[in-house]
Short mmCIF file of C-alpha atoms in Angstrom, two decimals:
data_model
loop_
_atom_site.label_atom_id
_atom_site.label_comp_id
_atom_site.label_asym_id
_atom_site.label_seq_id
_atom_site.Cartn_x
_atom_site.Cartn_y
_atom_site.Cartn_z
CA CYS A 85 79.20 139.68 119.08
CA SER A 86 78.03 138.79 115.57
CA GLN A 87 79.45 135.86 113.61
CA SER A 88 82.24 136.65 111.16
CA PRO A 89 81.18 136.59 107.47
CA VAL A 90 84.26 134.49 106.72
CA SER A 91 83.17 131.87 109.24
CA MET A 92 79.88 131.42 107.37
CA LEU A 93 81.47 130.66 103.99
CA PRO A 94 81.02 126.84 104.26
CA THR A 95 77.33 127.26 105.10
CA LEU A 96 76.77 129.80 102.34
CA ALA A 97 78.54 127.57 99.83
CA VAL A 98 76.32 124.64 100.73
CA CYS A 99 73.29 126.94 100.52
CA ALA A 100 74.33 127.88 97.02
CA SER A 101 74.62 124.21 96.06
CA PHE A 102 70.98 123.74 97.09
CA LEU A 103 69.62 126.98 95.66
CA SER A 104 71.32 126.85 92.26
CA PRO A 105 69.65 123.63 91.03
CA GLN A 106 66.32 124.83 92.41
CA LEU A 107 66.45 128.13 90.53
CA ALA A 108 67.33 126.29 87.32
CA ARG A 109 64.26 124.03 87.52
CA PRO A 110 60.82 124.79 86.13
CA PRO A 111 58.45 126.20 88.77
CA ALA A 112 56.22 123.08 88.80
CA GLU A 113 59.16 120.77 89.39
CA SER A 114 60.46 123.00 92.18
CA ARG A 115 57.10 122.83 93.94
CA ALA A 116 56.98 119.03 93.55
CA ALA A 117 60.42 118.50 95.07
CA PRO A 118 61.18 121.38 97.46
CA GLN A 119 64.78 121.79 98.56
CA PRO A 120 66.00 122.66 102.06
CA ARG A 121 66.37 126.37 102.65
CA CYS A 122 69.38 128.04 104.18
CA SER A 123 68.60 129.64 107.51
CA VAL A 124 71.23 132.15 108.55
CA ALA A 125 69.28 132.72 111.77
CA LEU A 126 69.52 129.03 112.60
CA ALA A 127 73.27 129.06 111.96
CA LEU A 128 73.69 132.04 114.28
CA THR A 129 71.53 130.40 116.96
CA LEU A 130 73.50 127.17 116.85
CA GLY A 131 76.73 129.13 117.26
CA GLN A 132 75.51 130.97 120.38
CA GLN A 133 77.06 129.63 123.58
CA PRO A 134 74.50 128.85 126.32
CA ARG A 135 74.81 130.68 129.64
CA SER A 136 72.44 128.52 131.67
CA ALA A 137 70.96 125.05 131.85
CA VAL A 138 67.75 126.37 130.25
CA GLU A 139 69.65 127.70 127.24
CA LEU A 140 71.57 124.41 127.04
CA LEU A 141 68.28 122.50 126.87
CA GLN A 142 67.03 124.88 124.18
CA LEU A 143 70.20 124.19 122.19
CA ALA A 144 69.65 120.46 122.58
CA GLN A 145 66.11 120.82 121.20
CA GLN A 146 67.42 122.74 118.19
CA LEU A 147 70.06 120.08 117.58
CA LEU A 148 67.47 117.29 117.68
CA ALA A 149 65.38 119.14 115.10
CA LEU A 150 68.20 119.12 112.53
CA GLU A 151 67.68 116.81 109.56
CA PRO A 152 70.52 114.67 108.11
CA THR A 153 71.29 116.94 105.15
CA PRO A 154 74.56 118.45 103.91
CA LEU A 155 73.22 121.89 104.79
CA ALA A 156 72.53 120.93 108.41
CA VAL A 157 75.98 119.34 108.74
CA ALA A 158 77.58 122.50 107.30
CA GLN A 159 75.66 124.79 109.67
CA LEU A 160 76.55 122.63 112.65
CA THR A 161 80.21 122.49 111.62
CA ASP A 162 80.27 126.31 111.45
CA ALA A 163 78.71 126.45 114.91
CA ILE A 164 81.42 124.12 116.26
CA ASP A 165 84.34 125.85 114.57
CA TYR A 166 83.18 129.44 115.15
CA PRO A 167 81.19 129.61 118.41
CA ARG A 168 79.83 132.90 119.69
CA PRO A 169 80.85 133.08 123.37
CA ALA A 170 78.20 134.62 125.61
CA ALA A 171 80.89 136.14 127.76
CA ILE A 172 84.63 136.22 127.26
CA ASP A 173 85.33 135.10 130.82
CA ASP A 174 83.08 132.05 130.38
CA ALA A 175 84.42 130.96 126.97
CA GLY A 176 86.14 127.94 128.53
CA GLY A 177 83.53 127.22 131.18
CA VAL A 178 81.33 124.22 131.75
CA MET A 179 78.39 125.34 129.61
CA PRO A 180 80.44 126.04 126.44
CA ARG A 181 82.19 122.69 126.80
CA LEU A 182 78.89 120.86 127.24
CA ALA A 183 77.47 122.71 124.24
CA ASP A 184 80.48 121.75 122.13
CA ALA A 185 80.13 118.09 123.16
CA LEU A 186 76.41 118.10 122.29
CA LYS A 187 77.08 119.65 118.87
CA ARG A 188 79.81 117.18 118.02
CA GLN A 189 77.68 114.25 119.14
CA ARG A 190 74.73 115.45 117.07
CA ARG A 191 76.98 116.01 114.06
CA ALA A 192 78.26 112.46 114.38
CA TRP A 193 74.70 111.10 114.30
CA LEU A 194 73.77 113.32 111.34
CA LEU A 195 76.81 112.05 109.43
CA VAL A 196 75.88 108.43 110.18
CA ALA A 197 72.32 109.04 108.98
CA LEU A 198 73.59 110.77 105.83
CA LEU A 199 76.01 107.89 105.23
CA ARG A 200 73.16 105.37 105.45
CA GLU A 201 70.88 107.41 103.21
CA ASP A 202 73.28 108.51 100.46
CA ARG A 203 76.94 107.53 100.62
CA ASP A 204 77.99 109.66 97.63
CA LYS A 205 76.44 112.75 99.21
CA TYR A 206 78.18 111.90 102.50
CA VAL A 207 81.61 111.65 100.84
CA GLU A 208 81.06 114.91 98.96
CA THR A 209 79.98 116.69 102.14
CA VAL A 210 82.83 115.58 104.41
CA SER A 211 85.39 116.12 101.64
CA PHE A 212 84.34 119.79 101.54
CA LEU A 213 83.87 120.58 105.23
CA LYS A 214 86.58 121.01 107.84
CA ILE A 215 85.62 118.07 110.05
CA PRO A 216 88.49 116.31 111.89
CA ARG A 217 89.28 113.04 110.14
CA ASP A 218 89.05 111.05 113.37
CA GLU A 219 85.47 112.33 113.86
CA LEU A 220 84.25 110.94 110.54
CA PRO A 221 82.08 107.81 110.94
CA ASN A 222 83.69 106.35 107.82
CA ARG A 223 86.79 107.47 105.88
CA GLN A 224 86.49 105.11 102.92
CA GLY A 225 86.67 107.16 99.72
CA VAL A 226 87.36 110.41 101.59
CA PRO A 227 90.46 112.04 100.04
CA LEU A 228 93.26 113.60 102.01
CA ARG A 229 92.07 117.16 102.66
CA ALA A 230 93.98 120.37 103.29
CA CYS A 231 92.54 120.49 106.82
CA ASP A 232 93.94 117.07 107.73
CA PRO A 233 96.92 117.71 110.01
CA ASP A 234 98.99 114.64 109.11
CA PRO A 235 102.51 115.58 107.94
CA ARG A 236 102.88 115.34 104.14
CA ARG A 237 105.86 113.90 102.36
CA ARG A 238 107.84 116.44 100.35
CA ASP A 239 108.10 114.04 97.40
CA SER A 240 104.44 112.98 97.48
CA GLY A 241 103.66 114.62 94.15
CA SER A 242 100.18 115.57 95.31
CA GLY A 243 99.83 118.07 92.47
CA GLU A 244 100.32 115.46 89.77
CA PRO A 245 97.26 115.05 87.50
CA LEU A 246 95.60 111.66 87.86
CA VAL A 247 93.24 109.72 85.62
CA GLU A 248 91.09 107.18 87.50
CA GLY A 249 93.59 107.39 90.35
CA LEU A 250 96.64 106.67 88.15
CA ASN A 251 99.48 108.95 87.03
CA ALA A 252 100.78 109.36 83.48
CA GLU A 253 102.73 106.10 83.78
CA GLY A 254 99.65 104.15 84.88
CA LEU A 255 100.89 103.86 88.48
CA VAL A 256 99.19 104.53 91.81
CA PRO A 257 100.88 107.47 93.60
CA ASP A 258 102.78 106.69 96.79
CA CYS A 259 101.34 107.53 100.18
CA ALA A 260 101.21 111.30 100.61
CA LEU A 261 101.98 111.10 104.35
CA GLU A 262 105.25 110.69 106.20
CA ASP A 263 106.07 107.25 107.57
CA VAL A 264 105.09 106.67 111.18
CA PRO A 265 107.50 104.82 113.53
CA MET A 266 105.87 101.56 114.55
CA GLY A 267 106.85 98.76 116.84
CA GLU A 268 105.35 96.00 118.93
CA ASN A 269 104.60 95.69 122.61
CA PRO A 270 105.77 92.46 124.33
CA LEU A 271 102.55 90.56 123.53
CA GLU A 272 102.56 91.72 119.91
CA ALA A 273 106.21 90.74 119.60
CA VAL A 274 105.34 87.21 120.76
CA LEU A 275 102.44 87.00 118.27
CA LEU A 276 104.65 88.29 115.46
CA GLU A 277 107.38 85.77 116.25
CA THR A 278 104.82 82.96 116.39
CA THR A 279 103.36 84.02 113.06
CA ARG A 280 106.79 84.10 111.43
CA ASN A 281 107.57 80.61 112.72
CA ILE A 282 104.30 79.29 111.30
CA TYR A 283 104.85 81.07 107.98
CA ALA A 284 108.41 79.75 107.67
CA GLY A 285 107.12 76.22 108.29
CA GLU A 286 104.47 76.63 105.59
CA THR A 287 106.78 78.10 102.95
CA GLY A 288 110.24 76.78 103.76
CA VAL A 289 111.66 80.32 103.41
CA SER A 290 114.66 81.01 105.63
CA ARG A 291 114.16 83.43 108.47
CA ASN A 292 115.33 87.03 108.23
CA PRO A 293 117.29 87.98 111.38
CA GLU A 294 115.39 91.26 111.73
CA ARG A 295 112.74 90.83 114.43
CA SER A 296 110.27 93.54 113.36
CA ILE A 297 107.49 93.44 110.77
CA ARG A 298 110.16 94.17 108.15
CA GLY A 299 111.59 90.70 108.71
CA LEU A 300 108.21 89.08 107.99
CA ILE A 301 107.70 91.27 104.90
CA ASP A 302 111.11 90.27 103.55
CA GLU A 303 110.21 86.59 104.01
CA MET A 304 106.87 87.10 102.25
CA ARG A 305 108.56 88.90 99.36
CA ARG A 306 111.14 86.13 98.92
CA PHE A 307 108.35 83.55 98.84
CA MET A 308 106.42 85.68 96.31
CA LEU A 309 109.52 85.75 94.07
CA SER A 310 110.15 82.01 94.40
CA ALA A 311 108.95 79.36 91.97
CA GLU A 312 106.47 78.03 94.55
CA GLY A 313 105.02 81.43 95.48
CA VAL A 314 104.94 83.31 92.20
CA ALA A 315 101.27 82.39 91.69
CA ALA A 316 98.91 84.71 93.60
CA SER A 317 96.79 81.76 94.75
CA SER A 318 99.85 80.18 96.41
CA GLN A 319 100.56 83.34 98.39
CA GLN A 320 96.94 83.56 99.51
CA GLU A 321 96.66 79.91 100.54
CA VAL A 322 99.87 80.06 102.58
CA LEU A 323 98.58 83.07 104.50
CA VAL A 324 95.19 81.49 105.12
CA ARG A 325 96.86 78.35 106.48
CA THR A 326 99.11 80.53 108.67
CA LEU A 327 96.13 82.41 110.10
CA ARG A 328 94.20 79.18 110.74
CA THR A 329 97.14 77.76 112.68
CA LEU A 330 97.54 81.03 114.58
CA MET A 331 93.89 80.79 115.70
CA THR A 332 94.57 77.24 117.02
CA PRO A 333 92.14 74.32 116.42
CA VAL A 334 89.88 75.50 119.28
CA LEU A 335 88.80 79.01 118.33
CA PRO A 336 87.40 78.60 114.75
CA PRO A 337 84.68 76.01 115.55
CA PHE A 338 83.26 78.08 118.39
CA TYR A 339 83.54 81.34 116.41
CA ARG A 340 81.51 79.72 113.64
CA ILE A 341 78.81 78.76 116.16
CA PHE A 342 78.57 81.93 118.27
CA MET A 343 79.40 84.52 115.58
CA GLY A 344 78.78 82.99 112.18
CA GLY A 345 75.75 80.99 113.25
CA LEU A 346 77.01 77.85 111.50
CA VAL A 347 75.83 74.45 112.72
CA PRO A 348 78.92 72.23 113.21
CA ARG A 349 79.52 69.68 110.48
CA HIS A 350 82.29 67.12 110.69
CA ASP A 351 84.03 66.15 107.46
CA PRO A 352 86.58 63.30 107.84
CA GLY A 353 88.34 64.52 104.70
CA ASP A 354 88.78 68.09 105.97
CA SER A 355 92.32 68.32 107.34
CA ARG A 356 92.34 72.10 107.82
CA VAL A 357 93.34 73.47 111.21
CA GLY A 358 90.17 74.59 112.96
CA ALA A 359 87.78 72.25 111.12
CA ASP A 360 84.74 71.16 113.13
CA PRO A 361 85.76 68.21 115.35
CA LYS A 362 83.62 65.07 115.39
CA TRP A 363 82.76 65.34 119.08
CA LEU A 364 81.34 68.85 118.61
CA ALA A 365 79.24 67.95 115.57
CA ASP A 366 77.97 64.77 117.26
CA GLY A 367 77.11 66.71 120.41
CA VAL A 368 74.98 69.21 118.51
CA GLN A 369 73.19 66.38 116.70
CA TRP A 370 72.58 64.61 120.02
CA VAL A 371 70.81 67.76 121.24
CA ARG A 372 68.93 68.08 117.94
CA ALA A 373 67.55 64.53 118.18
CA ARG A 374 65.98 65.35 121.53
CA LEU A 375 64.31 68.63 120.57
CA PRO A 376 60.49 68.51 120.45
CA PHE A 377 60.46 70.91 117.45
CA GLY A 378 62.77 73.00 115.25
CA ARG A 379 65.11 70.14 114.37
CA SER A 380 65.47 71.36 110.79
CA TYR A 381 67.32 74.43 112.04
CA LEU A 382 70.20 72.28 113.30
CA GLU A 383 70.90 70.53 110.02
CA PRO A 384 74.71 69.98 109.86
CA GLY A 385 76.40 72.83 107.97
CA ARG A 386 73.34 75.07 107.95
CA GLN A 387 74.02 78.75 108.59
CA LEU A 388 71.58 80.57 110.85
CA GLY A 389 73.66 83.74 111.06
CA PRO A 390 75.81 85.65 111.18
CA TRP A 391 74.26 86.78 114.42
CA PHE A 392 73.30 90.44 114.76
CA TYR A 393 76.06 91.17 117.27
CA ALA A 394 78.85 89.45 115.33
CA PRO A 395 80.09 92.40 113.20
CA ALA A 396 80.26 94.85 116.12
CA LEU A 397 81.83 92.41 118.58
CA THR A 398 84.38 91.20 116.05
CA ALA A 399 85.34 94.80 115.25
CA VAL A 400 85.99 95.40 118.96
CA VAL A 401 88.26 92.35 119.29
CA ALA A 402 90.05 92.54 115.92
CA PRO A 403 92.49 95.39 116.77
CA TYR A 404 93.90 93.30 119.60
CA ALA A 405 94.05 90.12 117.51
CA PHE A 406 95.67 91.60 114.36
CA GLY A 407 97.26 94.80 115.64
CA PHE A 408 100.73 93.25 115.55
CA LEU A 409 100.40 92.98 111.74
CA VAL A 410 98.58 96.18 110.78
CA GLY A 411 99.13 98.64 113.62
CA PRO A 412 96.72 100.75 115.72
CA ALA A 413 93.04 100.80 114.70
CA SER A 414 89.87 102.45 115.94
CA LEU A 415 86.17 101.59 115.68
CA ASN A 416 84.05 103.32 113.07
CA ARG A 417 81.11 102.58 110.75
CA ARG A 418 81.02 100.43 107.66
CA ALA A 419 80.50 102.01 104.23
CA ASP A 420 76.75 101.44 104.61
CA GLY A 421 76.69 103.28 107.95
CA GLU A 422 76.12 100.19 110.08
CA VAL A 423 78.24 99.09 113.03
CA GLY A 424 80.97 96.52 112.48
CA GLY A 425 83.70 98.71 111.04
CA LEU A 426 87.19 99.61 112.12
CA VAL A 427 89.83 101.73 110.45
CA VAL A 428 93.55 101.04 110.65
CA GLU A 429 95.05 104.48 111.20
CA LYS A 430 98.15 103.76 109.09
CA CYS A 431 98.76 100.17 108.09
CA LYS A 432 102.31 99.23 109.01
CA PHE A 433 102.22 96.23 106.66
CA LEU A 434 101.41 98.54 103.73
CA GLN A 435 103.81 101.24 104.92
CA GLU A 436 106.77 98.89 105.20
CA SER A 437 106.05 96.83 102.06
CA SER A 438 104.80 99.61 99.73
CA CYS A 439 103.58 96.77 97.50
CA LYS A 440 100.01 96.47 96.29
CA GLY A 441 100.49 92.83 95.30
CA MET A 442 101.58 91.84 98.82
CA CYS A 443 98.72 93.87 100.27
CA LEU A 444 96.27 91.98 98.05
CA ASN A 445 97.63 88.44 98.28
CA SER A 446 99.19 88.43 101.74
CA CYS A 447 96.61 90.46 103.66
CA LYS A 448 93.34 91.56 102.01
CA LEU A 449 92.22 88.36 100.24
CA PRO A 450 93.49 85.90 102.90
CA ALA A 451 91.72 87.86 105.67
CA GLN A 452 88.50 87.96 103.66
CA GLN A 453 88.70 84.23 102.92
CA LEU A 454 89.40 83.36 106.56
CA PHE A 455 86.36 85.22 107.87
CA SER A 456 84.22 83.84 105.07
CA GLU A 457 85.12 80.36 106.33
CA LEU A 458 84.17 81.50 109.82
CA GLY A 459 80.72 82.54 108.61
CA LEU A 460 81.14 86.33 108.72
CA PRO A 461 81.75 88.30 105.49
CA LEU A 462 84.58 90.83 105.59
CA ARG A 463 85.63 93.59 103.22
CA VAL A 464 89.14 95.03 103.52
CA SER A 465 89.56 98.37 101.71
CA PRO A 466 93.03 99.99 101.83
CA ASN A 467 93.56 103.65 100.99
CA PHE A 468 96.92 103.96 99.24
CA GLU A 469 96.94 107.76 99.53
CA THR A 470 96.85 107.73 103.34
CA GLN A 471 97.67 104.03 104.05
CA GLU A 472 94.51 103.85 106.15
CA CYS A 473 92.61 100.59 105.82
CA GLN A 474 88.89 100.05 106.37
CA TRP A 475 87.79 96.67 107.72
CA SER A 476 84.03 96.15 107.41
CA PHE A 477 82.74 93.03 109.15
CA GLY A 478 79.43 91.74 107.84
CA GLU A 479 79.94 93.40 104.43
CA ALA A 480 80.51 91.19 101.39
CA ALA A 481 83.62 92.01 99.36
CA PRO A 482 83.50 92.11 95.55
CA PRO A 483 86.37 90.57 93.55
CA PRO A 484 89.25 93.05 93.11
CA ASP A 485 88.63 93.38 89.37
CA GLU A 486 85.02 94.39 90.10
CA ASP A 487 85.82 96.65 93.05
CA PRO A 488 85.79 100.35 92.04
CA THR A 489 87.81 101.26 95.15
CA TRP A 490 90.69 98.92 94.25
CA PRO A 491 93.21 100.74 91.98
CA LYS A 492 94.30 98.96 88.83
CA GLY A 493 97.94 100.01 88.63
CA CYS A 494 101.04 99.24 90.68
CA VAL A 495 102.28 101.66 93.36
CA VAL A 496 104.98 104.12 92.26
CA GLY A 497 107.38 103.11 95.02
CA CYS A 498 106.64 99.38 94.85
CA THR A 499 109.58 97.48 96.33
CA SER A 500 108.81 94.31 94.36
CA ARG A 501 108.33 95.58 90.79
CA GLU A 502 111.98 95.55 89.72
CA ALA A 503 112.61 92.14 91.29
CA MET A 504 109.47 90.75 89.60
CA ARG A 505 110.58 92.13 86.24
CA GLU A 506 114.02 90.51 86.56
CA LEU A 507 112.49 87.21 87.67
CA SER A 508 110.11 86.99 84.71
CA GLY A 509 112.39 88.57 82.11
CA GLY A 510 109.52 90.88 81.15
CA GLY A 511 109.33 94.49 80.12
CA PRO A 512 108.19 97.59 82.01
CA ALA A 513 104.60 96.34 82.26
CA VAL A 514 105.54 93.37 84.45
CA ARG A 515 104.40 94.21 87.98
CA ALA A 516 104.16 92.24 91.16
CA CYS A 517 100.53 93.18 91.62
CA GLU A 518 99.37 91.81 88.24
#
């Protein structure tokens, strides 16, 4: 009942990655900075299936003793993928299933700890190991791996050599995955129709008769190609105004108080939808005037937050609020390992538009600006290879030209590039995303 040598290849490979640098160092340096040692016995023990509650508790103790290192994650992944059943008849029993759940839970915590400690090491580790993509605490920067089961497109060109993420023509490769059929439930259909009505009122663009997200994307593209919308700032401002109106005048002021920690401040010259109303600002100042101490904390416009719970709670609500635009999403961790993240499994806006410029100016930047106004930083990080999209609430977003995760070129299958070239009368370098 010994473990197969093939099943231990990931662990042995990680062992080699630790041992090789150590052997190359001078003896004094090796003693000053000892490296973790590979324990084949530990790997075999972790893979043994418990037959009793006592053995299950012993396994739990061994799991708790694991440190958040690539080696420990590799050993635990081997134990999950290649368990050693104590008895063939009990391979699917209660104890093996409990053991598997404990191992997966411990691996999740080790990955979170590794993500917090060293993100580059985390990405390198999970890119190498066969860990299900939906069990990763964060997928940002993790390439599409051979073990990922998503169906690939035949024309994805995954073997094409890339330089800084761009092909020989300076373009970002198309999504490597097949398109996923997407629709809207009745509530999402109502929200989508409402959004399109607001957007049409803001831009003056005629409505497309198609009722799905494709209709909205066509309207956004026609505005982008119009004289009024050709500037990126115009596209962004229209979307921000649309989102403010969609939130109604009631929600933003209270979100700023209870999530962003912003003290209400009324500005008679602020005509934006959702600006702090006079009655709310006056009410807070009425309370402030009667406080025996701490009045300085309620200075109008002062930010006391965002509150500690704001990123996590917003991440829980966001899939229901914006799912009609981006599709299904699930909770995960931010790039720094903290709570407040969610990942869009396959963004339907990006899938249907296949345009990096529309992604930037009609989704990413407007969403980031809206939440910045609400007092909670947001970073939106799309993955053009998989069309996943990481939303990290509470994380400040760098400008696109300073963001190493934002590709510089246009997408190969961009649906706006040819139209943009014709509109501007430019050459091959004219792209909708530039």
